[in-house]
Amino acid sequence: MITLPRFLFLGLGALFSAYHLFLGLSSLSIPTVAGPAIVAMILYAIATVISLWPTSPTKMPLWLAAFDLAVCVAIPILVTSQLDPAKDNGYATWYVAAVGTLMTIVAVRRQQFAAWIGVAYLAAQTIVWAGVPALAGLGVIGSVVWVGVAVVISGSLAKAGRDALQFARAEREATEWQAAQEAHVMERQMRLRQTYRVAAPMLAEIVRRGGDLTEAERRECRYLEGAIRDEIRGRRLLNDDVRRQVMDARRRGVVVSLLDEGGIDDLDERSLGVVLKRLADAIRGTTTDKLIVRTVPRSSKTAVTVVGLRMFDDGNANALGADTEDDEVDLWLEIPRPVREP
């Protein structure tokens, strides 16, 4: 967020306010009675100190804005009650610049509405007390300009801050997108290397023999095709041990399906290794007809489910004219999600 340098703003505000008080003190001989002017200075000093308090939030609280506005209403009344509008009062009209300064502080601290009310009241009170020409002679127009400049600058800084946040967010999203694309490319290259390592020997043999393969070799090609499909659909469910057990299971006649739908993407390498070791142990030696391995959404306590199905025909189905087989659950295993150590 882009803002005014805090200590620079506080220092300038304090210096201007002190200067106005100095002018007021130096002109105490001009008012008919000095008491109201002294009360006005005390109120102005209190409002300025509270408004410039170093630990206060950037946006002025509404109660403080109301207090400053009340002070700006009281000060002109107190001071002008002891001045003659027909005379040149010199620095005794210090309150005009003081009100402008205090309302500028209010505007910078994001209470622009209260600031505009304050300078509008100052202008109206001046016209009532000394007439329209006094707006320029006493510096009321300058106070209004100060508040206007403060409002414009504060709005510009706020907009610049929002734009900076938006640009930073866009840059972060672009960086994340680029990292994701690079990760996809790296994973794709890794899958291609793994696929080439699995398929290259058999493809070379097919080319060498002109496609004239024995039945056993054709079955081995189908097993390799399943292994390539596992690389695409199995993703993080695979390591060397799982690949070996899946291939052995296929050679025993088991139909194996591996489906990684992202449920274990949040596991670190150690936790993933624990899950894959249990998966390899579950596949090892299984004699079920169909084996389905699937990841579970991250919200679950289970990381992977392993379901084995047995195909059977009860004899009644053929007698009734049906030619379909039923699946019976032969194996059900839920591999829990490892608990992360604190």
Coordinates of C-alpha atoms in Angstrom, one line a residue:
M1 CA 0.0 0.0 0.0
I2 CA 1.4 3.4 -1.0
T3 CA 1.0 6.1 1.7
L4 CA 2.6 9.3 2.8
P5 CA 5.8 8.7 4.8
R6 CA 4.4 8.7 8.3
F7 CA 7.0 10.5 10.3
L8 CA 7.5 13.1 7.5
F9 CA 3.7 13.8 7.6
L10 CA 3.7 14.0 11.4
G11 CA 6.7 16.3 11.5
L12 CA 5.3 18.7 8.9
G13 CA 1.9 18.8 10.6
A14 CA 3.5 19.5 14.0
L15 CA 5.7 22.3 12.6
F16 CA 2.8 24.0 10.8
S17 CA 0.6 23.7 13.9
A18 CA 3.4 25.1 16.2
Y19 CA 3.9 28.0 13.8
H20 CA 0.2 28.9 14.0
L21 CA 0.3 28.8 17.8
F22 CA 3.4 31.0 17.7
L23 CA 1.6 33.6 15.6
G24 CA -1.4 33.5 17.9
L25 CA 0.8 34.0 21.0
S26 CA 2.6 36.9 19.3
S27 CA -0.6 38.7 18.6
L28 CA -2.4 38.4 21.9
S29 CA -2.2 42.2 22.3
I30 CA -4.6 42.7 19.4
P31 CA -7.8 41.0 20.7
T32 CA -10.0 43.0 23.1
V33 CA -9.7 40.2 25.6
A34 CA -7.0 37.6 25.3
G35 CA -8.8 34.8 27.1
P36 CA -11.0 33.4 24.3
A37 CA -7.9 33.4 22.0
I38 CA -5.9 31.4 24.6
V39 CA -8.8 28.9 24.9
A40 CA -8.9 28.6 21.1
M41 CA -5.1 27.9 21.1
I42 CA -5.5 25.2 23.8
L43 CA -8.3 23.5 21.9
Y44 CA -6.3 23.7 18.7
A45 CA -3.2 22.2 20.4
I46 CA -5.2 19.4 21.9
A47 CA -6.9 18.5 18.6
T48 CA -3.5 18.7 16.8
V49 CA -1.7 16.4 19.3
I50 CA -4.5 13.8 19.2
S51 CA -4.7 13.9 15.4
L52 CA -0.9 13.6 15.0
W53 CA -0.4 10.9 17.7
P54 CA 2.3 8.5 16.3
T55 CA 0.6 5.2 17.2
S56 CA -2.8 6.2 15.8
P57 CA -4.2 4.3 12.8
T58 CA -3.9 5.8 9.3
K59 CA -7.6 6.3 9.0
M60 CA -8.9 8.8 11.6
P61 CA -11.6 7.4 13.8
L62 CA -15.0 9.0 13.3
W63 CA -15.2 10.4 16.8
L64 CA -11.8 12.1 16.4
A65 CA -13.0 13.6 13.1
A66 CA -16.1 14.9 14.8
F67 CA -14.0 16.4 17.6
D68 CA -11.7 18.2 15.2
L69 CA -14.7 19.5 13.3
A70 CA -16.1 20.8 16.6
V71 CA -12.8 22.5 17.4
C72 CA -12.8 24.1 13.9
V73 CA -16.3 25.5 14.6
A74 CA -15.3 26.8 18.1
I75 CA -12.0 28.4 17.2
P76 CA -13.3 31.1 14.7
I77 CA -16.1 32.0 17.1
L78 CA -13.7 32.4 20.1
V79 CA -11.1 34.4 18.2
T80 CA -13.3 36.7 16.1
S81 CA -15.5 37.5 19.1
Q82 CA -12.6 39.7 20.3
L83 CA -11.5 41.2 16.9
D84 CA -12.8 44.1 14.9
P85 CA -13.6 43.0 11.3
A86 CA -13.1 46.6 10.0
K87 CA -9.5 46.8 11.2
D88 CA -6.3 45.0 10.0
N89 CA -5.9 42.4 12.7
G90 CA -2.6 41.1 11.4
Y91 CA -1.5 37.8 12.8
A92 CA -4.5 37.7 15.2
T93 CA -6.4 35.9 12.4
W94 CA -4.0 32.9 12.8
Y95 CA -7.1 30.7 13.3
V96 CA -7.8 30.7 9.5
A97 CA -4.5 28.9 8.7
A98 CA -4.9 26.8 11.8
V99 CA -8.3 25.5 10.7
G100 CA -7.0 24.9 7.2
T101 CA -4.0 22.9 8.7
L102 CA -6.2 20.8 11.0
M103 CA -8.7 20.1 8.2
T104 CA -5.8 19.1 5.9
I105 CA -4.7 16.6 8.6
V106 CA -8.2 15.3 8.8
A107 CA -8.4 14.9 4.9
V108 CA -5.0 13.1 4.7
R109 CA -6.2 10.7 7.4
R110 CA -9.1 9.7 5.1
Q111 CA -12.0 11.7 6.6
Q112 CA -12.4 14.0 3.6
F113 CA -16.1 14.7 4.2
A114 CA -15.4 16.2 7.7
A115 CA -12.5 18.2 6.2
W116 CA -14.8 19.8 3.5
I117 CA -17.4 20.6 6.1
G118 CA -14.7 22.3 8.3
V119 CA -13.4 24.6 5.6
A120 CA -16.9 25.3 4.3
Y121 CA -17.9 26.4 7.8
L122 CA -14.8 28.5 7.9
A123 CA -15.7 30.3 4.7
A124 CA -19.3 30.8 5.8
Q125 CA -18.3 32.2 9.2
T126 CA -15.8 34.5 7.5
I127 CA -18.4 35.9 5.1
V128 CA -20.8 36.5 8.0
W129 CA -18.1 38.1 10.2
A130 CA -16.2 40.2 7.6
G131 CA -17.8 39.9 4.2
V132 CA -16.9 38.1 1.0
P133 CA -13.7 40.1 0.3
A134 CA -12.2 38.7 3.6
L135 CA -12.1 35.2 2.0
A136 CA -9.0 36.3 0.1
G137 CA -7.7 38.8 2.6
L138 CA -7.7 36.4 5.5
G139 CA -6.4 33.4 3.5
V140 CA -9.6 31.3 3.7
I141 CA -9.2 30.4 0.0
G142 CA -5.7 29.1 0.7
S143 CA -7.1 26.8 3.5
V144 CA -9.7 25.5 1.1
V145 CA -7.0 24.9 -1.5
W146 CA -4.9 23.0 1.1
V147 CA -7.8 20.6 1.8
G148 CA -8.5 20.2 -1.9
V149 CA -4.8 19.3 -2.6
A150 CA -4.8 16.9 0.4
V151 CA -7.9 15.1 -0.9
V152 CA -6.5 14.8 -4.4
I153 CA -3.1 13.5 -3.2
S154 CA -4.7 11.1 -0.7
G155 CA -7.0 9.7 -3.4
S156 CA -4.1 9.4 -5.9
L157 CA -2.0 7.5 -3.3
A158 CA -4.9 5.2 -2.4
K159 CA -5.5 4.5 -6.1
A160 CA -1.8 3.9 -6.7
G161 CA -1.7 1.5 -3.7
R162 CA -4.7 -0.4 -5.1
D163 CA -3.0 -0.6 -8.5
A164 CA 0.2 -1.8 -6.9
L165 CA -1.6 -4.5 -5.1
Q166 CA -3.4 -5.6 -8.3
F167 CA -0.1 -5.6 -10.2
A168 CA 1.6 -7.6 -7.4
R169 CA -1.3 -10.1 -7.4
A170 CA -1.1 -10.4 -11.2
E171 CA 2.6 -10.9 -11.1
R172 CA 2.2 -13.6 -8.4
E173 CA -0.5 -15.4 -10.5
A174 CA 1.7 -15.2 -13.6
T175 CA 4.6 -16.7 -11.6
E176 CA 2.4 -19.5 -10.3
W177 CA 1.1 -20.2 -13.8
Q178 CA 4.6 -20.3 -15.2
A179 CA 5.8 -22.6 -12.3
A180 CA 2.8 -24.9 -13.0
Q181 CA 3.5 -25.0 -16.7
E182 CA 7.2 -25.8 -16.0
A183 CA 6.1 -28.5 -13.6
H184 CA 3.7 -30.0 -16.3
V185 CA 6.5 -29.9 -18.8
M186 CA 8.9 -31.6 -16.4
E187 CA 6.4 -34.3 -15.5
R188 CA 5.5 -34.9 -19.1
Q189 CA 9.2 -35.3 -20.0
M190 CA 9.6 -37.7 -17.1
R191 CA 6.6 -39.7 -18.2
L192 CA 7.9 -39.8 -21.8
R193 CA 11.3 -41.0 -20.6
Q194 CA 9.6 -43.7 -18.4
T195 CA 7.4 -44.7 -21.4
Y196 CA 10.4 -44.9 -23.7
R197 CA 12.3 -47.0 -21.2
V198 CA 9.4 -49.4 -20.9
A199 CA 8.4 -49.6 -24.6
A200 CA 11.6 -49.1 -26.5
P201 CA 13.0 -52.7 -26.2
M202 CA 9.8 -54.3 -27.3
L203 CA 9.3 -51.8 -30.2
A204 CA 12.8 -52.4 -31.4
E205 CA 12.1 -56.2 -31.3
I206 CA 8.9 -55.7 -33.3
V207 CA 10.7 -53.7 -35.9
R208 CA 13.6 -56.2 -36.0
R209 CA 11.2 -59.1 -36.6
G210 CA 8.8 -57.2 -38.9
G211 CA 5.8 -57.7 -36.6
D212 CA 6.0 -61.5 -36.6
L213 CA 5.5 -62.1 -32.9
T214 CA 4.5 -65.2 -31.0
E215 CA 1.4 -65.3 -28.9
A216 CA 3.4 -64.9 -25.7
E217 CA 5.2 -61.9 -27.1
R218 CA 1.8 -60.4 -28.1
R219 CA 0.6 -60.8 -24.6
E220 CA 3.8 -59.1 -23.3
C221 CA 3.0 -56.2 -25.6
R222 CA -0.4 -55.9 -24.1
Y223 CA 1.2 -55.9 -20.7
L224 CA 3.5 -53.1 -21.8
E225 CA 0.6 -51.2 -23.2
G226 CA -1.1 -51.4 -19.8
A227 CA 2.2 -50.2 -18.1
I228 CA 2.2 -47.2 -20.5
R229 CA -1.4 -46.4 -19.6
D230 CA -0.4 -46.6 -15.9
E231 CA 2.2 -43.9 -16.5
I232 CA -0.6 -41.6 -17.8
R233 CA -3.4 -42.4 -15.4
G234 CA -1.5 -43.6 -12.3
R235 CA 0.9 -40.7 -11.8
R236 CA 2.0 -40.6 -8.1
L237 CA 0.6 -44.1 -7.5
L238 CA 3.7 -45.5 -9.2
N239 CA 7.2 -46.2 -8.1
D240 CA 9.6 -49.0 -9.2
D241 CA 8.2 -51.5 -6.7
V242 CA 4.6 -50.8 -7.6
R243 CA 5.4 -51.0 -11.3
R244 CA 7.0 -54.4 -10.8
Q245 CA 4.1 -55.8 -8.7
V246 CA 1.5 -54.5 -11.2
M247 CA 3.4 -56.1 -14.1
D248 CA 3.6 -59.4 -12.2
A249 CA -0.1 -59.2 -11.4
R250 CA -1.0 -58.7 -15.1
R251 CA 1.2 -61.7 -16.0
R252 CA -0.9 -63.7 -13.5
G253 CA -4.0 -62.7 -15.4
V254 CA -5.2 -59.9 -13.2
V255 CA -6.7 -56.8 -14.9
V256 CA -5.2 -53.8 -13.1
S257 CA -6.5 -50.2 -13.2
L258 CA -4.6 -47.4 -11.6
L259 CA -6.4 -44.1 -11.2
D260 CA -4.6 -41.1 -9.5
E261 CA -7.1 -38.2 -9.4
G262 CA -4.9 -35.9 -7.3
G263 CA -5.9 -37.2 -3.9
I264 CA -2.2 -37.7 -2.8
D265 CA -0.6 -34.7 -4.4
D266 CA -0.2 -33.1 -0.9
L267 CA 1.9 -36.0 0.5
D268 CA 5.6 -35.4 0.9
E269 CA 8.1 -38.0 -0.4
R270 CA 8.3 -39.8 2.9
S271 CA 4.6 -40.1 3.4
L272 CA 4.1 -41.1 -0.2
G273 CA 6.8 -43.8 0.1
V274 CA 4.8 -45.3 3.1
V275 CA 1.6 -45.4 1.1
L276 CA 3.2 -46.9 -2.0
K277 CA 5.0 -49.6 0.1
R278 CA 1.6 -50.7 1.5
L279 CA 0.1 -50.6 -2.0
A280 CA 2.9 -52.8 -3.4
D281 CA 2.4 -55.3 -0.6
A282 CA -1.3 -55.3 -1.3
I283 CA -0.8 -56.1 -5.0
R284 CA 1.9 -58.7 -4.3
G285 CA 0.6 -62.2 -4.7
T286 CA -3.0 -61.2 -5.3
T287 CA -5.0 -63.6 -7.5
T288 CA -8.2 -61.6 -7.9
D289 CA -9.6 -61.2 -11.4
K290 CA -9.8 -57.4 -11.5
L291 CA -7.9 -54.9 -9.3
I292 CA -8.8 -51.2 -9.1
V293 CA -6.5 -48.8 -7.3
R294 CA -7.8 -45.3 -6.7
T295 CA -6.8 -42.2 -4.8
V296 CA -9.2 -40.6 -2.3
P297 CA -9.9 -36.9 -2.0
R298 CA -7.6 -35.0 0.4
S299 CA -10.4 -34.4 2.9
S300 CA -10.5 -38.1 3.7
K301 CA -8.3 -39.9 6.2
T302 CA -7.8 -42.6 3.6
A303 CA -5.1 -42.0 0.9
V304 CA -5.7 -44.9 -1.5
T305 CA -8.4 -47.6 -1.8
V306 CA -7.6 -51.0 -3.3
V307 CA -10.6 -53.1 -4.6
G308 CA -10.3 -56.6 -5.9
L309 CA -13.2 -58.1 -7.9
R310 CA -13.8 -61.7 -8.6
M311 CA -15.7 -62.6 -11.8
F312 CA -18.0 -65.5 -11.5
D313 CA -21.0 -67.1 -13.2
D314 CA -23.6 -68.8 -10.9
G315 CA -25.0 -71.0 -13.7
N316 CA -28.5 -69.6 -13.3
A317 CA -27.7 -66.6 -15.5
N318 CA -27.1 -68.8 -18.5
A319 CA -30.2 -70.8 -17.8
L320 CA -32.3 -67.7 -17.8
G321 CA -30.8 -66.5 -21.1
A322 CA -28.4 -64.0 -19.6
D323 CA -24.8 -63.9 -20.8
T324 CA -23.3 -61.4 -18.3
E325 CA -21.1 -62.1 -15.4
D326 CA -21.4 -60.6 -11.9
D327 CA -18.5 -59.0 -10.0
E328 CA -18.0 -60.0 -6.4
V329 CA -15.8 -58.0 -4.1
D330 CA -12.8 -60.2 -3.3
L331 CA -10.5 -57.6 -1.8
W332 CA -11.1 -54.3 0.0
L333 CA -8.2 -52.3 1.4
E334 CA -8.0 -48.7 2.6
I335 CA -4.5 -47.3 2.9
P336 CA -4.6 -44.5 5.5
R337 CA -3.2 -41.1 5.0
P338 CA 0.0 -40.8 7.0
V339 CA -0.2 -38.4 9.9
R340 CA 2.3 -35.5 9.6
E341 CA 4.6 -35.1 12.5
P342 CA 4.4 -31.6 14.1

